[in-house]
Amino acid sequence: MGKAAKKVAKKATVKKSVAKPAARRPVKPSGRSKPAAVAVSGNKERFTLHGFALSGPTYTVALMLSLCRHPFSYIHVNLREGAHKQPDYLVKNRYGQVPCLRDGQIFLSQSAAILEYLAGKLGKFDGKTEFEQQRVREWMFWVWDKLAAPIYRLRQRARGLRQFGDEVKVMYDTEARGALAVLDHELAKSDWLTGRKPTIADIDAYGVIRYAAEAGMDISAYPRIAEWKKRFEALPGFATPEQLLPLESRLL
Ligand SMILES: N[C@@H](CCC(=O)N[C@@H](CS)C(=O)NCC(=O)O)C(=O)O
């Protein structure tokens, strides 16, 4: 092999061992092949989740890893002491929020984007077709826009973490009920949000519904959501926030 050819070969080998962010999920008209990174790495312990035990978005990411049967290290970020606004954390998550997921040399932010990344990397809980992937994505944008915003804010108020008056509370109550009605209506059509199998859209939505009672929402008033919640909790690998998120760091 000539000098130049050797250089190219060496470059290719090094590139292969580095964990890369998932390219937007490779789409095939009927199903996707397993992402290359899984085969290359094979390292089951490579993820480290930085989060806070009471954080819904942190739970969502931990839940995805648990449902994928993928062990992870956990770093407790002490939000009460402002650890998420310190320079050493801001280099990992520019928004100064939890969660943050480390995969090898890269740090990922925004729980819904992390779910998409993991679905691509681990080849699980994704839509099976291009169309289904698009539906999954629509749900995940909707969850954060319409469902998570009022429910998380009401929960924060109930826990004394956010202050706002009764008028604003009524507004969030109304928004939350509107979003729950949409969810309930859609779940009348199929067992899971996008069809016959659970996807990251269901995981994303569950991560909010889990905390609805704390926000003062009575899920039993939404029978399809209540049934879907039960189905979700029966999935292999399901675990509660208390089981997944310790109050201190836990390294593998
Ligand atoms: N959209 C973000 C929301 C993250 C978020 O709101 N995290 C909260 C804890 S649950 C946080 O870090 N709050 C502190 C802050 O925003 O300063 C995600 O899904 O990751």
PDB file of C-alpha atoms and ligand atoms in Angstrom:
ATOM      1  CA  MET A   1       0.000   0.000   0.000  1.00  0.00           C
ATOM      2  CA  GLY A   2       1.345   3.452  -0.912  1.00  0.00           C
ATOM      3  CA  LYS A   3       1.899   6.173   1.707  1.00  0.00           C
ATOM      4  CA  ALA A   4      -1.221   8.120   0.715  1.00  0.00           C
ATOM      5  CA  ALA A   5      -3.428   4.998   0.675  1.00  0.00           C
ATOM      6  CA  LYS A   6      -2.133   3.991   4.143  1.00  0.00           C
ATOM      7  CA  LYS A   7      -3.039   7.465   5.465  1.00  0.00           C
ATOM      8  CA  VAL A   8      -6.589   7.160   4.165  1.00  0.00           C
ATOM      9  CA  ALA A   9      -6.996   3.644   5.627  1.00  0.00           C
ATOM     10  CA  LYS A  10      -5.750   4.855   9.031  1.00  0.00           C
ATOM     11  CA  LYS A  11      -8.186   7.786   8.987  1.00  0.00           C
ATOM     12  CA  ALA A  12     -11.086   5.461   8.214  1.00  0.00           C
ATOM     13  CA  THR A  13     -10.230   3.129  11.137  1.00  0.00           C
ATOM     14  CA  VAL A  14     -10.032   5.949  13.687  1.00  0.00           C
ATOM     15  CA  LYS A  15     -13.315   7.421  12.485  1.00  0.00           C
ATOM     16  CA  LYS A  16     -15.087   4.102  13.002  1.00  0.00           C
ATOM     17  CA  SER A  17     -14.401   3.880  16.750  1.00  0.00           C
ATOM     18  CA  VAL A  18     -15.773   7.333  17.589  1.00  0.00           C
ATOM     19  CA  ALA A  19     -19.437   7.474  18.620  1.00  0.00           C
ATOM     20  CA  LYS A  20     -21.154   9.841  16.218  1.00  0.00           C
ATOM     21  CA  PRO A  21     -24.490  11.537  16.646  1.00  0.00           C
ATOM     22  CA  ALA A  22     -27.199   9.625  14.833  1.00  0.00           C
ATOM     23  CA  ALA A  23     -27.769  11.038  11.417  1.00  0.00           C
ATOM     24  CA  ARG A  24     -31.501  11.794  11.177  1.00  0.00           C
ATOM     25  CA  ARG A  25     -32.851   8.283  11.334  1.00  0.00           C
ATOM     26  CA  PRO A  26     -32.066   6.576   8.055  1.00  0.00           C
ATOM     27  CA  VAL A  27     -35.333   5.881   6.384  1.00  0.00           C
ATOM     28  CA  LYS A  28     -36.348   2.954   4.276  1.00  0.00           C
ATOM     29  CA  PRO A  29     -39.808   2.668   2.812  1.00  0.00           C
ATOM     30  CA  SER A  30     -40.389  -0.514   4.807  1.00  0.00           C
ATOM     31  CA  GLY A  31     -38.348  -0.580   7.998  1.00  0.00           C
ATOM     32  CA  ARG A  32     -34.812   0.449   8.798  1.00  0.00           C
ATOM     33  CA  SER A  33     -31.590  -1.463   9.026  1.00  0.00           C
ATOM     34  CA  LYS A  34     -29.807  -1.531  12.401  1.00  0.00           C
ATOM     35  CA  PRO A  35     -27.630   1.583  12.842  1.00  0.00           C
ATOM     36  CA  ALA A  36     -23.918   0.930  12.256  1.00  0.00           C
ATOM     37  CA  ALA A  37     -22.903   2.553  15.559  1.00  0.00           C
ATOM     38  CA  VAL A  38     -24.470  -0.280  17.559  1.00  0.00           C
ATOM     39  CA  ALA A  39     -22.439  -2.890  15.769  1.00  0.00           C
ATOM     40  CA  VAL A  40     -19.253  -0.805  15.976  1.00  0.00           C
ATOM     41  CA  SER A  41     -19.482   0.023  19.655  1.00  0.00           C
ATOM     42  CA  GLY A  42     -21.168  -2.973  21.257  1.00  0.00           C
ATOM     43  CA  ASN A  43     -20.423  -1.147  24.522  1.00  0.00           C
ATOM     44  CA  LYS A  44     -23.494  -1.502  26.705  1.00  0.00           C
ATOM     45  CA  GLU A  45     -22.230   0.778  29.455  1.00  0.00           C
ATOM     46  CA  ARG A  46     -21.293   3.755  27.408  1.00  0.00           C
ATOM     47  CA  PHE A  47     -24.091   6.193  28.382  1.00  0.00           C
ATOM     48  CA  THR A  48     -23.961   8.620  31.292  1.00  0.00           C
ATOM     49  CA  LEU A  49     -27.099  10.513  32.196  1.00  0.00           C
ATOM     50  CA  HIS A  50     -26.736  13.830  34.028  1.00  0.00           C
ATOM     51  CA  GLY A  51     -29.974  14.723  35.742  1.00  0.00           C
ATOM     52  CA  PHE A  52     -32.071  15.438  38.786  1.00  0.00           C
ATOM     53  CA  ALA A  53     -34.297  12.912  40.533  1.00  0.00           C
ATOM     54  CA  LEU A  54     -37.473  15.019  40.387  1.00  0.00           C
ATOM     55  CA  SER A  55     -37.015  16.071  36.767  1.00  0.00           C
ATOM     56  CA  GLY A  56     -39.589  14.728  34.306  1.00  0.00           C
ATOM     57  CA  PRO A  57     -37.352  15.176  31.252  1.00  0.00           C
ATOM     58  CA  THR A  58     -34.530  13.324  33.066  1.00  0.00           C
ATOM     59  CA  TYR A  59     -36.953  10.486  33.815  1.00  0.00           C
ATOM     60  CA  THR A  60     -37.988  10.302  30.145  1.00  0.00           C
ATOM     61  CA  VAL A  61     -34.407   9.635  29.039  1.00  0.00           C
ATOM     62  CA  ALA A  62     -33.762   7.159  31.874  1.00  0.00           C
ATOM     63  CA  LEU A  63     -37.006   5.377  30.970  1.00  0.00           C
ATOM     64  CA  MET A  64     -35.988   5.044  27.331  1.00  0.00           C
ATOM     65  CA  LEU A  65     -32.676   3.469  28.369  1.00  0.00           C
ATOM     66  CA  SER A  66     -34.465   1.167  30.801  1.00  0.00           C
ATOM     67  CA  LEU A  67     -37.005   0.043  28.192  1.00  0.00           C
ATOM     68  CA  CYS A  68     -34.092  -0.600  25.814  1.00  0.00           C
ATOM     69  CA  ARG A  69     -32.439  -2.638  28.602  1.00  0.00           C
ATOM     70  CA  HIS A  70     -29.412  -0.428  28.304  1.00  0.00           C
ATOM     71  CA  PRO A  71     -27.516   0.228  31.566  1.00  0.00           C
ATOM     72  CA  PHE A  72     -26.259   3.760  32.209  1.00  0.00           C
ATOM     73  CA  SER A  73     -24.212   5.699  34.720  1.00  0.00           C
ATOM     74  CA  TYR A  74     -26.034   8.519  36.479  1.00  0.00           C
ATOM     75  CA  ILE A  75     -24.633  11.847  37.639  1.00  0.00           C
ATOM     76  CA  HIS A  76     -26.746  13.815  40.094  1.00  0.00           C
ATOM     77  CA  VAL A  77     -26.824  17.499  39.126  1.00  0.00           C
ATOM     78  CA  ASN A  78     -27.784  19.464  42.211  1.00  0.00           C
ATOM     79  CA  LEU A  79     -30.316  21.946  40.824  1.00  0.00           C
ATOM     80  CA  ARG A  80     -31.021  23.264  44.329  1.00  0.00           C
ATOM     81  CA  GLU A  81     -27.423  24.443  44.607  1.00  0.00           C
ATOM     82  CA  GLY A  82     -27.337  25.784  41.042  1.00  0.00           C
ATOM     83  CA  ALA A  83     -24.909  23.160  39.722  1.00  0.00           C
ATOM     84  CA  HIS A  84     -26.631  23.369  36.322  1.00  0.00           C
ATOM     85  CA  LYS A  85     -25.539  26.991  35.886  1.00  0.00           C
ATOM     86  CA  GLN A  86     -21.855  26.399  36.663  1.00  0.00           C
ATOM     87  CA  PRO A  87     -19.277  26.603  33.856  1.00  0.00           C
ATOM     88  CA  ASP A  88     -18.316  22.918  34.159  1.00  0.00           C
ATOM     89  CA  TYR A  89     -21.935  21.913  33.494  1.00  0.00           C
ATOM     90  CA  LEU A  90     -22.644  24.582  30.875  1.00  0.00           C
ATOM     91  CA  VAL A  91     -19.956  23.089  28.641  1.00  0.00           C
ATOM     92  CA  LYS A  92     -22.041  19.911  28.641  1.00  0.00           C
ATOM     93  CA  ASN A  93     -25.460  21.545  28.298  1.00  0.00           C
ATOM     94  CA  ARG A  94     -25.452  25.078  26.934  1.00  0.00           C
ATOM     95  CA  TYR A  95     -29.042  25.651  28.163  1.00  0.00           C
ATOM     96  CA  GLY A  96     -28.136  25.093  31.804  1.00  0.00           C
ATOM     97  CA  GLN A  97     -30.795  22.411  32.179  1.00  0.00           C
ATOM     98  CA  VAL A  98     -31.086  18.726  32.906  1.00  0.00           C
ATOM     99  CA  PRO A  99     -31.046  16.209  31.422  1.00  0.00           C
ATOM    100  CA  CYS A 100     -27.861  15.842  29.487  1.00  0.00           C
ATOM    101  CA  LEU A 101     -26.679  12.533  28.072  1.00  0.00           C
ATOM    102  CA  ARG A 102     -23.094  11.662  27.433  1.00  0.00           C
ATOM    103  CA  ASP A 103     -22.388   9.138  24.696  1.00  0.00           C
ATOM    104  CA  GLY A 104     -18.657   8.564  24.440  1.00  0.00           C
ATOM    105  CA  GLN A 105     -17.189  11.969  23.700  1.00  0.00           C
ATOM    106  CA  ILE A 106     -20.356  13.883  22.981  1.00  0.00           C
ATOM    107  CA  PHE A 107     -22.991  15.484  25.184  1.00  0.00           C
ATOM    108  CA  LEU A 108     -26.617  15.683  24.130  1.00  0.00           C
ATOM    109  CA  SER A 109     -29.370  18.018  25.322  1.00  0.00           C
ATOM    110  CA  GLN A 110     -33.166  18.265  25.127  1.00  0.00           C
ATOM    111  CA  SER A 111     -34.930  15.104  26.217  1.00  0.00           C
ATOM    112  CA  ALA A 112     -37.046  14.663  23.074  1.00  0.00           C
ATOM    113  CA  ALA A 113     -33.997  15.086  20.844  1.00  0.00           C
ATOM    114  CA  ILE A 114     -32.144  12.584  23.046  1.00  0.00           C
ATOM    115  CA  LEU A 115     -34.967  10.059  22.605  1.00  0.00           C
ATOM    116  CA  GLU A 116     -34.678  10.409  18.834  1.00  0.00           C
ATOM    117  CA  TYR A 117     -30.927   9.969  19.056  1.00  0.00           C
ATOM    118  CA  LEU A 118     -31.251   6.830  21.181  1.00  0.00           C
ATOM    119  CA  ALA A 119     -33.950   5.381  18.922  1.00  0.00           C
ATOM    120  CA  GLY A 120     -31.547   5.797  15.995  1.00  0.00           C
ATOM    121  CA  LYS A 121     -28.498   4.475  17.851  1.00  0.00           C
ATOM    122  CA  LEU A 122     -30.172   1.532  19.553  1.00  0.00           C
ATOM    123  CA  GLY A 123     -32.638   0.721  16.799  1.00  0.00           C
ATOM    124  CA  LYS A 124     -35.610   0.628  19.188  1.00  0.00           C
ATOM    125  CA  PHE A 125     -38.922   2.442  19.657  1.00  0.00           C
ATOM    126  CA  ASP A 126     -38.703   4.279  16.371  1.00  0.00           C
ATOM    127  CA  GLY A 127     -41.363   4.527  13.684  1.00  0.00           C
ATOM    128  CA  LYS A 128     -41.002   1.725  11.194  1.00  0.00           C
ATOM    129  CA  THR A 129     -41.670   3.704   8.027  1.00  0.00           C
ATOM    130  CA  GLU A 130     -40.841   7.216   6.923  1.00  0.00           C
ATOM    131  CA  PHE A 131     -44.477   8.141   7.440  1.00  0.00           C
ATOM    132  CA  GLU A 132     -44.572   6.702  10.949  1.00  0.00           C
ATOM    133  CA  GLN A 133     -41.336   8.452  11.851  1.00  0.00           C
ATOM    134  CA  GLN A 134     -42.904  11.708  10.771  1.00  0.00           C
ATOM    135  CA  ARG A 135     -45.955  11.032  12.968  1.00  0.00           C
ATOM    136  CA  VAL A 136     -43.654  10.214  15.904  1.00  0.00           C
ATOM    137  CA  ARG A 137     -41.904  13.521  15.406  1.00  0.00           C
ATOM    138  CA  GLU A 138     -45.200  15.434  15.236  1.00  0.00           C
ATOM    139  CA  TRP A 139     -46.301  13.935  18.543  1.00  0.00           C
ATOM    140  CA  MET A 140     -43.022  14.793  20.204  1.00  0.00           C
ATOM    141  CA  PHE A 141     -43.240  18.440  19.156  1.00  0.00           C
ATOM    142  CA  TRP A 142     -46.849  18.520  20.342  1.00  0.00           C
ATOM    143  CA  VAL A 143     -46.000  16.960  23.702  1.00  0.00           C
ATOM    144  CA  TRP A 144     -43.612  19.785  24.517  1.00  0.00           C
ATOM    145  CA  ASP A 145     -45.798  22.500  23.058  1.00  0.00           C
ATOM    146  CA  LYS A 146     -49.184  21.578  24.502  1.00  0.00           C
ATOM    147  CA  LEU A 147     -48.893  18.823  27.108  1.00  0.00           C
ATOM    148  CA  ALA A 148     -45.640  19.320  28.988  1.00  0.00           C
ATOM    149  CA  ALA A 149     -45.807  23.099  29.307  1.00  0.00           C
ATOM    150  CA  PRO A 150     -49.002  23.396  31.398  1.00  0.00           C
ATOM    151  CA  ILE A 151     -48.570  20.120  33.315  1.00  0.00           C
ATOM    152  CA  TYR A 152     -44.972  20.725  34.340  1.00  0.00           C
ATOM    153  CA  ARG A 153     -45.740  24.331  35.332  1.00  0.00           C
ATOM    154  CA  LEU A 154     -48.702  23.304  37.454  1.00  0.00           C
ATOM    155  CA  ARG A 155     -46.568  20.627  39.068  1.00  0.00           C
ATOM    156  CA  GLN A 156     -43.822  23.165  39.799  1.00  0.00           C
ATOM    157  CA  ARG A 157     -46.398  25.466  41.413  1.00  0.00           C
ATOM    158  CA  ALA A 158     -47.788  22.620  43.520  1.00  0.00           C
ATOM    159  CA  ARG A 159     -44.247  21.857  44.714  1.00  0.00           C
ATOM    160  CA  GLY A 160     -43.552  25.521  45.481  1.00  0.00           C
ATOM    161  CA  LEU A 161     -40.891  25.726  42.776  1.00  0.00           C
ATOM    162  CA  ARG A 162     -42.715  28.291  40.653  1.00  0.00           C
ATOM    163  CA  GLN A 163     -45.046  31.069  41.759  1.00  0.00           C
ATOM    164  CA  PHE A 164     -47.981  32.377  39.782  1.00  0.00           C
ATOM    165  CA  GLY A 165     -51.451  33.604  40.670  1.00  0.00           C
ATOM    166  CA  ASP A 166     -54.784  31.830  40.436  1.00  0.00           C
ATOM    167  CA  GLU A 167     -55.621  33.459  37.114  1.00  0.00           C
ATOM    168  CA  VAL A 168     -52.545  31.949  35.509  1.00  0.00           C
ATOM    169  CA  LYS A 169     -53.287  28.640  37.207  1.00  0.00           C
ATOM    170  CA  VAL A 170     -56.740  28.607  35.633  1.00  0.00           C
ATOM    171  CA  MET A 171     -55.128  29.253  32.245  1.00  0.00           C
ATOM    172  CA  TYR A 172     -52.713  26.310  32.642  1.00  0.00           C
ATOM    173  CA  ASP A 173     -55.524  24.079  33.990  1.00  0.00           C
ATOM    174  CA  THR A 174     -57.552  24.837  30.888  1.00  0.00           C
ATOM    175  CA  GLU A 175     -54.585  24.223  28.579  1.00  0.00           C
ATOM    176  CA  ALA A 176     -53.720  20.954  30.320  1.00  0.00           C
ATOM    177  CA  ARG A 177     -57.307  19.684  30.076  1.00  0.00           C
ATOM    178  CA  GLY A 178     -57.416  20.636  26.399  1.00  0.00           C
ATOM    179  CA  ALA A 179     -54.217  18.687  25.716  1.00  0.00           C
ATOM    180  CA  LEU A 180     -55.431  15.678  27.704  1.00  0.00           C
ATOM    181  CA  ALA A 181     -58.684  15.685  25.710  1.00  0.00           C
ATOM    182  CA  VAL A 182     -56.694  15.587  22.444  1.00  0.00           C
ATOM    183  CA  LEU A 183     -54.574  12.702  23.735  1.00  0.00           C
ATOM    184  CA  ASP A 184     -57.614  10.792  24.946  1.00  0.00           C
ATOM    185  CA  HIS A 185     -59.375  11.256  21.617  1.00  0.00           C
ATOM    186  CA  GLU A 186     -56.363  10.032  19.632  1.00  0.00           C
ATOM    187  CA  LEU A 187     -55.829   6.994  21.855  1.00  0.00           C
ATOM    188  CA  ALA A 188     -59.331   5.826  20.953  1.00  0.00           C
ATOM    189  CA  LYS A 189     -57.939   5.028  17.483  1.00  0.00           C
ATOM    190  CA  SER A 190     -55.040   2.771  18.426  1.00  0.00           C
ATOM    191  CA  ASP A 191     -53.270   1.256  21.415  1.00  0.00           C
ATOM    192  CA  TRP A 192     -50.235   3.498  20.993  1.00  0.00           C
ATOM    193  CA  LEU A 193     -49.833   7.028  19.724  1.00  0.00           C
ATOM    194  CA  THR A 194     -48.701   6.140  16.234  1.00  0.00           C
ATOM    195  CA  GLY A 195     -50.137   2.678  15.788  1.00  0.00           C
ATOM    196  CA  ARG A 196     -49.774  -0.859  17.034  1.00  0.00           C
ATOM    197  CA  LYS A 197     -46.367  -0.539  18.691  1.00  0.00           C
ATOM    198  CA  PRO A 198     -45.058   1.841  21.344  1.00  0.00           C
ATOM    199  CA  THR A 199     -42.542   4.393  20.094  1.00  0.00           C
ATOM    200  CA  ILE A 200     -40.492   7.246  21.510  1.00  0.00           C
ATOM    201  CA  ALA A 201     -43.639   9.380  21.088  1.00  0.00           C
ATOM    202  CA  ASP A 202     -45.334   7.254  23.765  1.00  0.00           C
ATOM    203  CA  ILE A 203     -42.244   7.406  25.990  1.00  0.00           C
ATOM    204  CA  ASP A 204     -42.120  11.188  25.618  1.00  0.00           C
ATOM    205  CA  ALA A 205     -45.817  11.560  26.471  1.00  0.00           C
ATOM    206  CA  TYR A 206     -45.622   9.086  29.366  1.00  0.00           C
ATOM    207  CA  GLY A 207     -42.809  11.178  30.883  1.00  0.00           C
ATOM    208  CA  VAL A 208     -45.353  13.980  31.288  1.00  0.00           C
ATOM    209  CA  ILE A 209     -48.468  11.939  32.125  1.00  0.00           C
ATOM    210  CA  ARG A 210     -46.548  10.297  34.957  1.00  0.00           C
ATOM    211  CA  TYR A 211     -46.592  13.663  36.765  1.00  0.00           C
ATOM    212  CA  ALA A 212     -50.147  14.745  35.850  1.00  0.00           C
ATOM    213  CA  ALA A 213     -51.572  13.843  39.272  1.00  0.00           C
ATOM    214  CA  GLU A 214     -48.969  16.038  40.968  1.00  0.00           C
ATOM    215  CA  ALA A 215     -50.156  18.854  38.708  1.00  0.00           C
ATOM    216  CA  GLY A 216     -53.706  18.322  39.983  1.00  0.00           C
ATOM    217  CA  MET A 217     -54.965  16.498  36.880  1.00  0.00           C
ATOM    218  CA  ASP A 218     -57.212  13.476  37.385  1.00  0.00           C
ATOM    219  CA  ILE A 219     -56.272  10.985  34.668  1.00  0.00           C
ATOM    220  CA  SER A 220     -59.227   8.723  35.474  1.00  0.00           C
ATOM    221  CA  ALA A 221     -61.383  11.363  33.761  1.00  0.00           C
ATOM    222  CA  TYR A 222     -59.625  10.365  30.506  1.00  0.00           C
ATOM    223  CA  PRO A 223     -60.321   6.617  30.174  1.00  0.00           C
ATOM    224  CA  ARG A 224     -58.190   6.012  27.044  1.00  0.00           C
ATOM    225  CA  ILE A 225     -55.208   7.726  28.616  1.00  0.00           C
ATOM    226  CA  ALA A 226     -55.720   5.700  31.801  1.00  0.00           C
ATOM    227  CA  GLU A 227     -55.738   2.438  29.779  1.00  0.00           C
ATOM    228  CA  TRP A 228     -52.716   3.487  27.725  1.00  0.00           C
ATOM    229  CA  LYS A 229     -50.879   4.377  30.969  1.00  0.00           C
ATOM    230  CA  LYS A 230     -51.551   0.863  32.293  1.00  0.00           C
ATOM    231  CA  ARG A 231     -50.364  -0.706  29.020  1.00  0.00           C
ATOM    232  CA  PHE A 232     -47.241   1.407  29.154  1.00  0.00           C
ATOM    233  CA  GLU A 233     -46.454   0.417  32.738  1.00  0.00           C
ATOM    234  CA  ALA A 234     -46.687  -3.253  31.737  1.00  0.00           C
ATOM    235  CA  LEU A 235     -43.935  -2.927  29.101  1.00  0.00           C
ATOM    236  CA  PRO A 236     -40.816  -5.014  29.784  1.00  0.00           C
ATOM    237  CA  GLY A 237     -38.121  -2.780  31.229  1.00  0.00           C
ATOM    238  CA  PHE A 238     -40.567  -0.232  32.608  1.00  0.00           C
ATOM    239  CA  ALA A 239     -39.447   1.407  35.841  1.00  0.00           C
ATOM    240  CA  THR A 240     -40.650   4.298  37.990  1.00  0.00           C
ATOM    241  CA  PRO A 241     -38.714   7.554  38.504  1.00  0.00           C
ATOM    242  CA  GLU A 242     -37.861   6.394  42.031  1.00  0.00           C
ATOM    243  CA  GLN A 243     -36.352   3.174  40.660  1.00  0.00           C
ATOM    244  CA  LEU A 244     -34.382   4.903  37.925  1.00  0.00           C
ATOM    245  CA  LEU A 245     -33.219   8.186  39.403  1.00  0.00           C
ATOM    246  CA  PRO A 246     -31.262   8.020  42.654  1.00  0.00           C
ATOM    247  CA  LEU A 247     -30.664  11.071  44.835  1.00  0.00           C
ATOM    248  CA  GLU A 248     -26.949  10.778  44.265  1.00  0.00           C
ATOM    249  CA  SER A 249     -24.608   9.772  41.465  1.00  0.00           C
ATOM    250  CA  ARG A 250     -24.371   6.102  40.552  1.00  0.00           C
ATOM    251  CA  LEU A 251     -21.526   4.926  38.373  1.00  0.00           C
ATOM    252  CA  LEU A 252     -21.496   1.595  36.607  1.00  0.00           C
TER     253      LEU A 252
HETATM  254  N1  LIG B   1     -37.013  20.929  27.037  1.00  0.00           N
HETATM  255  C1  LIG B   1     -36.044  20.515  28.012  1.00  0.00           C
HETATM  256  C2  LIG B   1     -36.562  20.903  29.385  1.00  0.00           C
HETATM  257  C3  LIG B   1     -35.566  20.614  30.467  1.00  0.00           C
HETATM  258  C4  LIG B   1     -35.979  21.237  31.784  1.00  0.00           C
HETATM  259  O1  LIG B   1     -36.904  22.033  31.872  1.00  0.00           O
HETATM  260  N2  LIG B   1     -35.245  20.856  32.822  1.00  0.00           N
HETATM  261  C5  LIG B   1     -35.471  21.454  34.116  1.00  0.00           C
HETATM  262  C6  LIG B   1     -35.570  20.390  35.176  1.00  0.00           C
HETATM  263  S1  LIG B   1     -36.998  19.424  34.924  1.00  0.00           S
HETATM  264  C7  LIG B   1     -34.286  22.341  34.442  1.00  0.00           C
HETATM  265  O2  LIG B   1     -33.161  21.990  34.172  1.00  0.00           O
HETATM  266  N3  LIG B   1     -34.577  23.488  35.021  1.00  0.00           N
HETATM  267  C8  LIG B   1     -33.598  24.443  35.380  1.00  0.00           C
HETATM  268  C9  LIG B   1     -33.567  25.625  34.473  1.00  0.00           C
HETATM  269  O3  LIG B   1     -34.261  25.637  33.447  1.00  0.00           O
HETATM  270  O4  LIG B   1     -32.831  26.559  34.794  1.00  0.00           O
HETATM  271  C10 LIG B   1     -35.798  19.012  27.894  1.00  0.00           C
HETATM  272  O5  LIG B   1     -36.709  18.314  27.482  1.00  0.00           O
HETATM  273  O6  LIG B   1     -34.689  18.542  28.169  1.00  0.00           O
END
